[in-house]
Short mmCIF file of C-alpha atoms in Angstrom, two decimals:
data_model
loop_
_atom_site.label_atom_id
_atom_site.label_comp_id
_atom_site.label_asym_id
_atom_site.label_seq_id
_atom_site.Cartn_x
_atom_site.Cartn_y
_atom_site.Cartn_z
CA MET A 1 190.55 55.85 -32.98
CA ARG A 2 188.54 53.03 -32.23
CA ALA A 3 191.19 50.54 -32.29
CA GLY A 4 193.20 52.57 -29.57
CA VAL A 5 190.23 52.61 -27.49
CA GLY A 6 189.88 48.81 -27.75
CA LEU A 7 193.37 48.22 -26.97
CA PHE A 8 193.00 50.32 -23.88
CA SER A 9 189.98 48.48 -22.59
CA VAL A 10 191.81 45.34 -23.13
CA LEU A 11 194.92 46.54 -21.15
CA ALA A 12 192.64 47.93 -18.25
CA LEU A 13 190.97 44.59 -18.02
CA PHE A 14 194.14 42.51 -17.98
CA LEU A 15 195.41 44.87 -15.01
CA LEU A 16 192.28 44.53 -13.07
CA MET A 17 192.40 40.50 -13.24
CA GLY A 18 195.91 40.73 -12.02
CA ALA A 19 195.18 42.66 -9.05
CA VAL A 20 192.35 40.46 -8.18
CA PHE A 21 194.52 37.21 -8.45
CA THR A 22 197.59 38.57 -6.61
CA GLN A 23 195.48 39.73 -3.64
CA ARG A 24 196.23 37.36 -0.48
CA THR A 25 193.46 36.62 1.68
CA ARG A 26 193.93 37.69 5.36
CA PRO A 27 193.42 34.56 7.95
CA LYS A 28 190.70 35.29 10.35
CA LYS A 29 191.73 35.35 14.14
CA PRO A 30 190.36 32.81 16.03
CA ILE A 31 187.67 33.71 18.48
CA LYS A 32 188.21 32.91 22.15
CA ARG A 33 184.98 31.55 23.83
CA PRO A 34 184.87 30.88 27.76
CA GLY A 35 185.23 27.47 28.60
CA THR A 36 182.01 25.51 29.54
CA THR A 37 181.78 22.23 31.78
CA ARG A 38 180.27 19.62 29.87
CA LYS A 39 177.35 17.76 31.66
CA PRO A 40 177.70 14.08 31.80
CA SER A 41 175.00 12.15 29.94
CA VAL A 42 172.09 10.92 31.84
CA ILE A 43 170.82 7.20 31.12
CA ARG A 44 167.07 7.68 31.39
CA PRO A 45 165.36 4.64 32.74
CA SER A 46 163.28 2.88 30.16
CA VAL A 47 159.49 3.08 30.37
CA PRO A 48 158.40 -0.29 32.05
CA VAL A 49 156.39 -2.45 29.80
CA GLY A 50 153.32 -4.21 31.34
CA PRO A 51 151.42 -3.27 34.68
CA GLU A 52 152.79 -1.98 37.92
CA PRO A 53 154.09 -4.76 40.66
CA GLN A 54 150.89 -5.37 42.96
CA GLU A 55 153.20 -6.27 45.74
CA PRO A 56 154.19 -3.87 48.52
CA THR A 57 157.31 -2.35 47.48
CA ASP A 58 159.01 -2.44 51.16
CA LEU A 59 158.98 -6.41 50.97
CA PRO A 60 162.25 -8.06 49.64
CA PRO A 61 162.15 -10.26 46.60
CA PRO A 62 161.60 -14.02 47.23
CA ILE A 63 164.64 -15.91 47.50
CA LEU A 64 164.81 -18.78 44.94
CA GLY A 65 167.17 -21.64 45.24
CA PRO A 66 169.15 -23.65 42.61
CA PRO A 67 167.37 -26.56 40.93
CA SER A 68 166.74 -29.52 42.92
CA ILE A 69 167.59 -33.22 42.28
CA PHE A 70 163.69 -33.56 43.06
CA HIS A 71 161.65 -32.59 39.97
CA ASP A 72 158.63 -31.44 42.20
CA CYS A 73 160.60 -29.01 44.55
CA PRO A 74 159.36 -25.69 44.25
CA ARG A 75 162.24 -23.05 43.63
CA GLU A 76 161.16 -21.09 46.61
CA CYS A 77 162.22 -23.91 48.81
CA PHE A 78 165.01 -26.40 49.59
CA CYS A 79 164.71 -30.01 49.39
CA SER A 80 167.08 -31.91 51.29
CA PRO A 81 168.23 -35.25 49.74
CA SER A 82 168.86 -36.59 53.32
CA TYR A 83 165.28 -35.71 54.49
CA PRO A 84 163.10 -36.32 51.40
CA ASN A 85 160.15 -35.84 53.50
CA SER A 86 160.75 -32.18 54.58
CA LEU A 87 160.06 -29.15 52.53
CA ASN A 88 162.10 -26.25 53.95
CA CYS A 89 160.42 -23.01 52.50
CA GLU A 90 161.33 -20.78 55.63
CA ASN A 91 163.17 -17.60 55.54
CA ARG A 92 162.63 -17.10 51.71
CA ASN A 93 160.60 -13.84 51.62
CA ILE A 94 157.65 -15.85 49.94
CA ARG A 95 154.23 -14.38 49.68
CA VAL A 96 152.32 -17.37 48.51
CA ILE A 97 152.50 -20.74 49.40
CA PRO A 98 153.76 -23.07 46.45
CA VAL A 99 152.32 -26.33 45.58
CA ILE A 100 153.49 -28.76 48.16
CA PRO A 101 154.88 -32.23 46.76
CA ALA A 102 152.91 -35.34 47.82
CA ARG A 103 155.91 -36.89 49.44
CA THR A 104 155.88 -33.95 52.18
CA HIS A 105 155.56 -35.00 55.90
CA TYR A 106 157.09 -31.77 57.52
CA LEU A 107 156.36 -28.27 55.92
CA TYR A 108 158.54 -25.30 57.24
CA LEU A 109 157.10 -21.88 56.12
CA GLN A 110 157.97 -19.90 59.08
CA ASN A 111 159.61 -16.52 58.67
CA ASN A 112 158.00 -15.28 55.41
CA PHE A 113 155.28 -12.61 54.39
CA ILE A 114 152.51 -15.19 53.66
CA SER A 115 149.08 -13.39 54.04
CA GLU A 116 146.63 -16.32 53.64
CA VAL A 117 146.51 -20.15 53.38
CA THR A 118 144.49 -21.50 50.53
CA ALA A 119 143.65 -25.14 49.76
CA GLU A 120 145.17 -25.06 46.33
CA SER A 121 148.62 -25.38 47.70
CA PHE A 122 147.67 -28.51 49.49
CA VAL A 123 145.99 -30.37 46.71
CA ASN A 124 148.51 -33.24 46.84
CA ALA A 125 149.77 -32.89 50.27
CA THR A 126 147.78 -35.47 51.96
CA GLU A 127 150.51 -36.97 53.90
CA VAL A 128 151.58 -33.64 55.85
CA ARG A 129 151.95 -34.20 59.52
CA TRP A 130 153.81 -30.91 60.71
CA ILE A 131 153.07 -27.37 59.25
CA ASN A 132 155.05 -24.34 60.64
CA LEU A 133 153.46 -21.11 59.72
CA ALA A 134 155.00 -19.06 62.34
CA ASN A 135 155.79 -15.23 62.14
CA ASN A 136 154.13 -14.52 58.70
CA ARG A 137 151.17 -11.89 58.03
CA ILE A 138 148.47 -14.60 57.89
CA HIS A 139 144.87 -13.40 58.25
CA ARG A 140 143.03 -16.24 56.89
CA ILE A 141 143.21 -20.05 56.81
CA ASP A 142 140.79 -21.54 54.41
CA LYS A 143 139.10 -24.47 56.17
CA LYS A 144 139.45 -26.48 53.20
CA VAL A 145 143.05 -26.59 53.66
CA PHE A 146 142.34 -29.19 56.52
CA GLN A 147 140.42 -31.24 54.37
CA LYS A 148 143.63 -31.95 52.32
CA VAL A 149 145.78 -32.69 55.37
CA PRO A 150 143.72 -35.21 57.28
CA GLU A 151 147.00 -36.68 59.09
CA LEU A 152 148.03 -33.33 60.37
CA LEU A 153 149.36 -33.75 63.80
CA TYR A 154 151.26 -30.23 64.57
CA LEU A 155 150.07 -26.84 63.28
CA TYR A 156 152.01 -23.88 64.48
CA ALA A 157 150.77 -20.62 63.53
CA GLN A 158 151.84 -18.22 66.29
CA ARG A 159 152.92 -14.44 65.25
CA ASN A 160 150.23 -13.76 62.55
CA ILE A 161 147.43 -11.50 62.46
CA LEU A 162 144.50 -14.25 62.87
CA LYS A 163 141.43 -12.68 64.31
CA GLU A 164 139.64 -16.02 64.99
CA VAL A 165 140.63 -19.59 65.67
CA PRO A 166 140.48 -21.35 62.27
CA SER A 167 137.57 -23.55 61.50
CA GLY A 168 137.48 -26.95 60.30
CA LEU A 169 140.60 -28.25 62.29
CA PRO A 170 141.35 -32.05 61.60
CA ALA A 171 140.50 -34.47 64.25
CA SER A 172 144.20 -35.75 64.14
CA LEU A 173 145.60 -32.69 65.48
CA GLU A 174 147.78 -33.18 68.61
CA GLN A 175 149.31 -29.33 68.97
CA LEU A 176 147.80 -26.14 68.23
CA ARG A 177 149.87 -23.01 68.47
CA LEU A 178 148.09 -19.77 68.12
CA SER A 179 149.95 -17.28 70.54
CA ARG A 180 150.59 -13.81 69.48
CA ASN A 181 147.79 -13.34 67.24
CA ARG A 182 144.48 -11.00 67.38
CA ILE A 183 142.27 -13.73 68.18
CA SER A 184 139.03 -12.57 69.83
CA LYS A 185 136.83 -15.23 68.65
CA ILE A 186 136.48 -19.00 69.02
CA PRO A 187 133.82 -20.25 66.50
CA ALA A 188 131.13 -22.46 67.76
CA GLY A 189 132.32 -26.14 67.20
CA ALA A 190 135.88 -25.09 66.61
CA PHE A 191 137.38 -27.65 68.78
CA SER A 192 134.71 -30.33 68.32
CA LYS A 193 135.92 -33.72 67.47
CA MET A 194 139.48 -32.80 68.50
CA GLY A 195 139.93 -35.50 71.08
CA ASN A 196 143.72 -35.95 70.22
CA LEU A 197 144.60 -32.54 71.14
CA THR A 198 147.29 -32.34 73.75
CA LEU A 199 148.37 -28.83 73.64
CA LEU A 200 146.58 -25.58 73.01
CA ASP A 201 148.55 -22.30 73.17
CA LEU A 202 146.29 -19.05 73.03
CA TYR A 203 148.95 -16.86 74.67
CA TYR A 204 148.78 -13.18 74.08
CA ASN A 205 145.51 -12.69 72.16
CA GLN A 206 142.28 -10.49 72.91
CA LEU A 207 140.10 -13.38 74.58
CA SER A 208 137.53 -12.12 77.12
CA ASP A 209 135.12 -14.14 79.37
CA SER A 210 132.36 -14.11 76.85
CA ASP A 211 134.55 -15.44 74.02
CA LEU A 212 134.88 -18.64 76.14
CA GLY A 213 131.66 -20.36 76.71
CA LYS A 214 131.04 -23.31 79.24
CA ASN A 215 131.17 -25.75 76.25
CA VAL A 216 134.33 -24.42 74.21
CA PHE A 217 136.61 -27.01 75.67
CA LYS A 218 134.44 -29.75 76.37
CA ASP A 219 135.48 -32.03 73.41
CA LEU A 220 139.11 -31.84 74.17
CA LYS A 221 139.29 -35.15 76.22
CA SER A 222 143.38 -35.63 75.75
CA LEU A 223 144.16 -31.86 76.56
CA MET A 224 147.14 -31.69 79.06
CA GLN A 225 148.32 -28.02 78.41
CA LEU A 226 146.19 -24.88 78.08
CA ASN A 227 147.79 -21.39 77.74
CA LEU A 228 145.40 -18.62 77.99
CA ALA A 229 147.89 -16.21 79.53
CA PHE A 230 148.05 -12.51 78.46
CA ASN A 231 144.65 -12.19 77.44
CA ILE A 232 141.75 -10.09 78.76
CA LEU A 233 139.84 -12.68 81.03
CA ARG A 234 138.13 -11.59 84.44
CA LYS A 235 137.15 -15.03 85.49
CA MET A 236 138.61 -18.50 85.71
CA PRO A 237 137.83 -20.41 82.33
CA ALA A 238 134.77 -22.67 82.69
CA GLY A 239 134.24 -26.36 81.41
CA LEU A 240 137.94 -27.35 81.19
CA PRO A 241 138.64 -31.04 80.65
CA SER A 242 139.49 -32.92 83.80
CA GLY A 243 142.83 -34.33 82.57
CA ILE A 244 144.51 -31.18 82.20
CA VAL A 245 147.98 -31.17 83.75
CA GLN A 246 149.27 -27.45 82.91
CA LEU A 247 146.92 -24.43 83.16
CA PHE A 248 148.69 -20.86 82.51
CA LEU A 249 146.57 -17.82 82.98
CA ASP A 250 149.33 -15.28 83.84
CA ARG A 251 148.90 -11.45 82.96
CA ASN A 252 144.84 -11.39 82.77
CA GLY A 253 142.51 -9.64 85.28
CA ILE A 254 141.34 -12.38 87.33
CA GLU A 255 139.91 -11.36 90.59
CA ASP A 256 138.46 -14.47 92.05
CA ILE A 257 138.60 -18.24 92.14
CA PRO A 258 135.42 -20.26 92.74
CA LYS A 259 135.84 -22.32 95.86
CA ASP A 260 135.59 -25.80 94.46
CA TYR A 261 137.11 -24.97 90.83
CA PHE A 262 140.01 -27.32 91.16
CA GLN A 263 138.40 -30.34 92.60
CA GLY A 264 137.39 -31.89 89.36
CA PHE A 265 140.93 -32.09 87.92
CA SER A 266 142.69 -35.41 88.40
CA HIS A 267 146.18 -34.61 87.03
CA LEU A 268 146.70 -30.94 87.46
CA ALA A 269 150.19 -30.22 88.34
CA PHE A 270 151.03 -26.83 87.08
CA VAL A 271 149.22 -23.62 87.76
CA ARG A 272 150.31 -20.11 86.94
CA LEU A 273 148.23 -17.06 87.97
CA ASN A 274 150.92 -14.53 87.96
CA HIS A 275 150.12 -10.94 87.33
CA ASN A 276 146.51 -10.80 88.05
CA GLN A 277 144.01 -9.12 90.33
CA LEU A 278 143.74 -11.72 93.04
CA SER A 279 143.38 -10.96 96.73
CA ASP A 280 142.53 -12.66 99.83
CA LYS A 281 138.94 -12.12 99.40
CA GLY A 282 138.90 -13.53 95.94
CA VAL A 283 141.00 -16.70 96.94
CA PRO A 284 139.36 -19.27 99.49
CA LYS A 285 141.79 -20.51 102.12
CA THR A 286 141.75 -24.36 100.82
CA VAL A 287 141.11 -23.57 96.98
CA PHE A 288 144.78 -24.53 96.21
CA ASN A 289 144.70 -27.73 98.65
CA ILE A 290 145.14 -30.16 95.67
CA SER A 291 147.11 -33.35 96.04
CA THR A 292 148.26 -33.60 92.33
CA LEU A 293 149.56 -29.85 92.50
CA LEU A 294 153.48 -29.62 91.91
CA ASP A 295 153.95 -25.98 91.08
CA LEU A 296 151.93 -22.96 91.99
CA GLN A 297 152.69 -19.33 90.76
CA LEU A 298 150.83 -16.47 92.27
CA ALA A 299 153.38 -13.61 91.94
CA HIS A 300 152.30 -10.07 91.30
CA ASN A 301 148.68 -10.26 92.94
CA GLN A 302 147.30 -8.58 95.96
CA LEU A 303 147.52 -11.53 98.42
CA ALA A 304 147.90 -10.39 102.16
CA SER A 305 148.55 -14.02 103.43
CA VAL A 306 149.79 -17.37 102.18
CA PRO A 307 147.02 -19.74 101.09
CA LEU A 308 147.03 -23.10 102.26
CA PHE A 309 148.54 -25.91 100.00
CA ASN A 310 148.90 -29.53 99.89
CA GLY A 311 152.00 -31.31 101.22
CA HIS A 312 152.89 -32.58 97.63
CA LEU A 313 153.58 -29.01 96.41
CA GLU A 314 157.16 -28.47 95.62
CA HIS A 315 157.48 -24.91 94.23
CA LEU A 316 155.54 -21.86 95.44
CA HIS A 317 155.76 -18.34 93.90
CA LEU A 318 154.25 -15.55 96.03
CA ASN A 319 156.57 -12.76 95.40
CA ASP A 320 155.44 -9.39 94.83
CA ASN A 321 152.20 -9.48 96.89
CA THR A 322 151.20 -7.72 100.00
CA ILE A 323 152.08 -10.29 102.55
CA GLU A 324 153.29 -8.88 106.09
CA SER A 325 153.85 -12.11 107.90
CA ILE A 326 154.07 -15.84 107.60
CA ASN A 327 152.95 -18.42 110.35
CA GLY A 328 154.60 -21.66 109.73
CA THR A 329 152.01 -23.51 111.99
CA LEU A 330 149.26 -22.32 110.10
CA ILE A 331 150.53 -23.00 106.50
CA CYS A 332 152.20 -26.11 107.27
CA PRO A 333 149.95 -28.92 105.64
CA TYR A 334 150.61 -31.27 108.69
CA SER A 335 150.98 -30.53 112.47
CA LEU A 336 154.25 -29.94 113.43
CA GLN A 337 154.16 -32.79 115.88
CA ASP A 338 153.50 -35.19 113.04
CA VAL A 339 156.46 -33.91 111.01
CA GLU A 340 158.72 -34.37 114.06
CA ASN A 341 157.70 -37.85 114.76
CA ASP A 342 157.00 -39.37 111.30
CA HIS A 343 159.50 -38.32 108.70
CA SER A 344 157.18 -39.85 105.89
CA VAL A 345 154.62 -36.89 106.21
CA VAL A 346 157.21 -34.02 105.83
CA PRO A 347 155.99 -31.57 103.25
CA ARG A 348 157.84 -31.79 99.74
CA LEU A 349 158.03 -28.17 99.22
CA ARG A 350 161.52 -27.18 98.07
CA TYR A 351 161.21 -23.63 96.69
CA LEU A 352 159.48 -20.93 98.23
CA ARG A 353 159.60 -17.21 96.90
CA LEU A 354 158.42 -14.36 99.18
CA ASP A 355 160.56 -11.37 98.03
CA GLY A 356 158.80 -8.10 97.03
CA ASN A 357 156.50 -8.67 100.08
CA HIS A 358 156.33 -6.74 103.25
CA LEU A 359 158.44 -9.42 105.13
CA SER A 360 161.73 -9.01 106.80
CA PRO A 361 164.05 -11.53 108.33
CA PRO A 362 164.55 -13.70 110.27
CA ILE A 363 162.66 -16.72 109.04
CA PRO A 364 160.19 -17.89 111.62
CA MET A 365 161.33 -21.19 113.25
CA ASP A 366 158.06 -22.97 112.49
CA VAL A 367 158.35 -22.50 109.01
CA ILE A 368 161.93 -24.06 108.98
CA MET A 369 160.64 -26.87 111.29
CA CYS A 370 157.65 -27.82 109.04
CA PHE A 371 159.29 -27.37 105.32
CA ARG A 372 162.46 -29.55 105.93
CA ASN A 373 162.98 -30.18 102.41
CA LEU A 374 163.29 -26.44 101.44
CA HIS A 375 166.36 -25.86 99.74
CA SER A 376 165.61 -22.38 98.57
CA LEU A 377 163.82 -19.42 100.26
CA VAL A 378 163.65 -16.11 98.75
CA ILE A 379 162.59 -13.32 101.19
#
């Protein structure tokens, strides 16, 4: 009985195992998932190592040139083999002036982003004759710079943001160009010992009468050209050197001229007073009767009559005033009878501009009779 039960159990176990091994596993159906757009990988910028840049981010980077045959040539500049005494650093986007080689005579630094000029750059530059700093952002020039360049002849610093004339200028200087700055101050003694200066350009600044003391220009014994146009002057500048040849005072607010203002000038040939507030009341009749004067410009003022002038004058600009009539007999430097009989006394006036007034043709006959050298008359 027990043997039968055991046999039955073995048989049941065998059948059960066969059923398990003979059963097939059903494959699972793939599950469809909605398609997704794969985002492109984004390359994140690496965190910069070190401090943030100090210079303004709106400025382009400095332009560096290839290595030069001159070992002392700064990479920010160009050193031409044909001109070994010239250092060309213009249009290079530089902020700081590099160390100038000792061989340099001509230094070109215009059209950059330089903010100040310090002596460290000129420690070896004792032979420099010419410096062009035009069109930068210079607000300060260290006076020690000029101690390093005792032979400097030409300094061009126009189109910057200087607020005063630099101090310590060398006595060797012949030309100083400071136009289009913000200069409203000339330090005491700024032009002292500058007896070699022939050209001083202060055009388009903020100079007033109080900034031009009587002795400001007294030491400029060689000065030939003075440009004070486009400032805020109300009076004629005092104490000018007697040897001036060209005096430019356009676009100020000058209302009157002292009677004997021009009498002390021995070589004055060109005077420009366009765009001022001059009227007959403020202009003495004979103030421009100067034998050396060749070109007189009085356009865009409030003159109602033609001022008297010398027979040597060649160009006269009186356009855009309030002149209503012109009398050739009155303004002729010589009597009409002398002009008729002696051709050596004929006035030299060749160009006369009268347009923009209250005049109308025809030209008075006495004007034609007097000014026989007149080639151009604009009316």
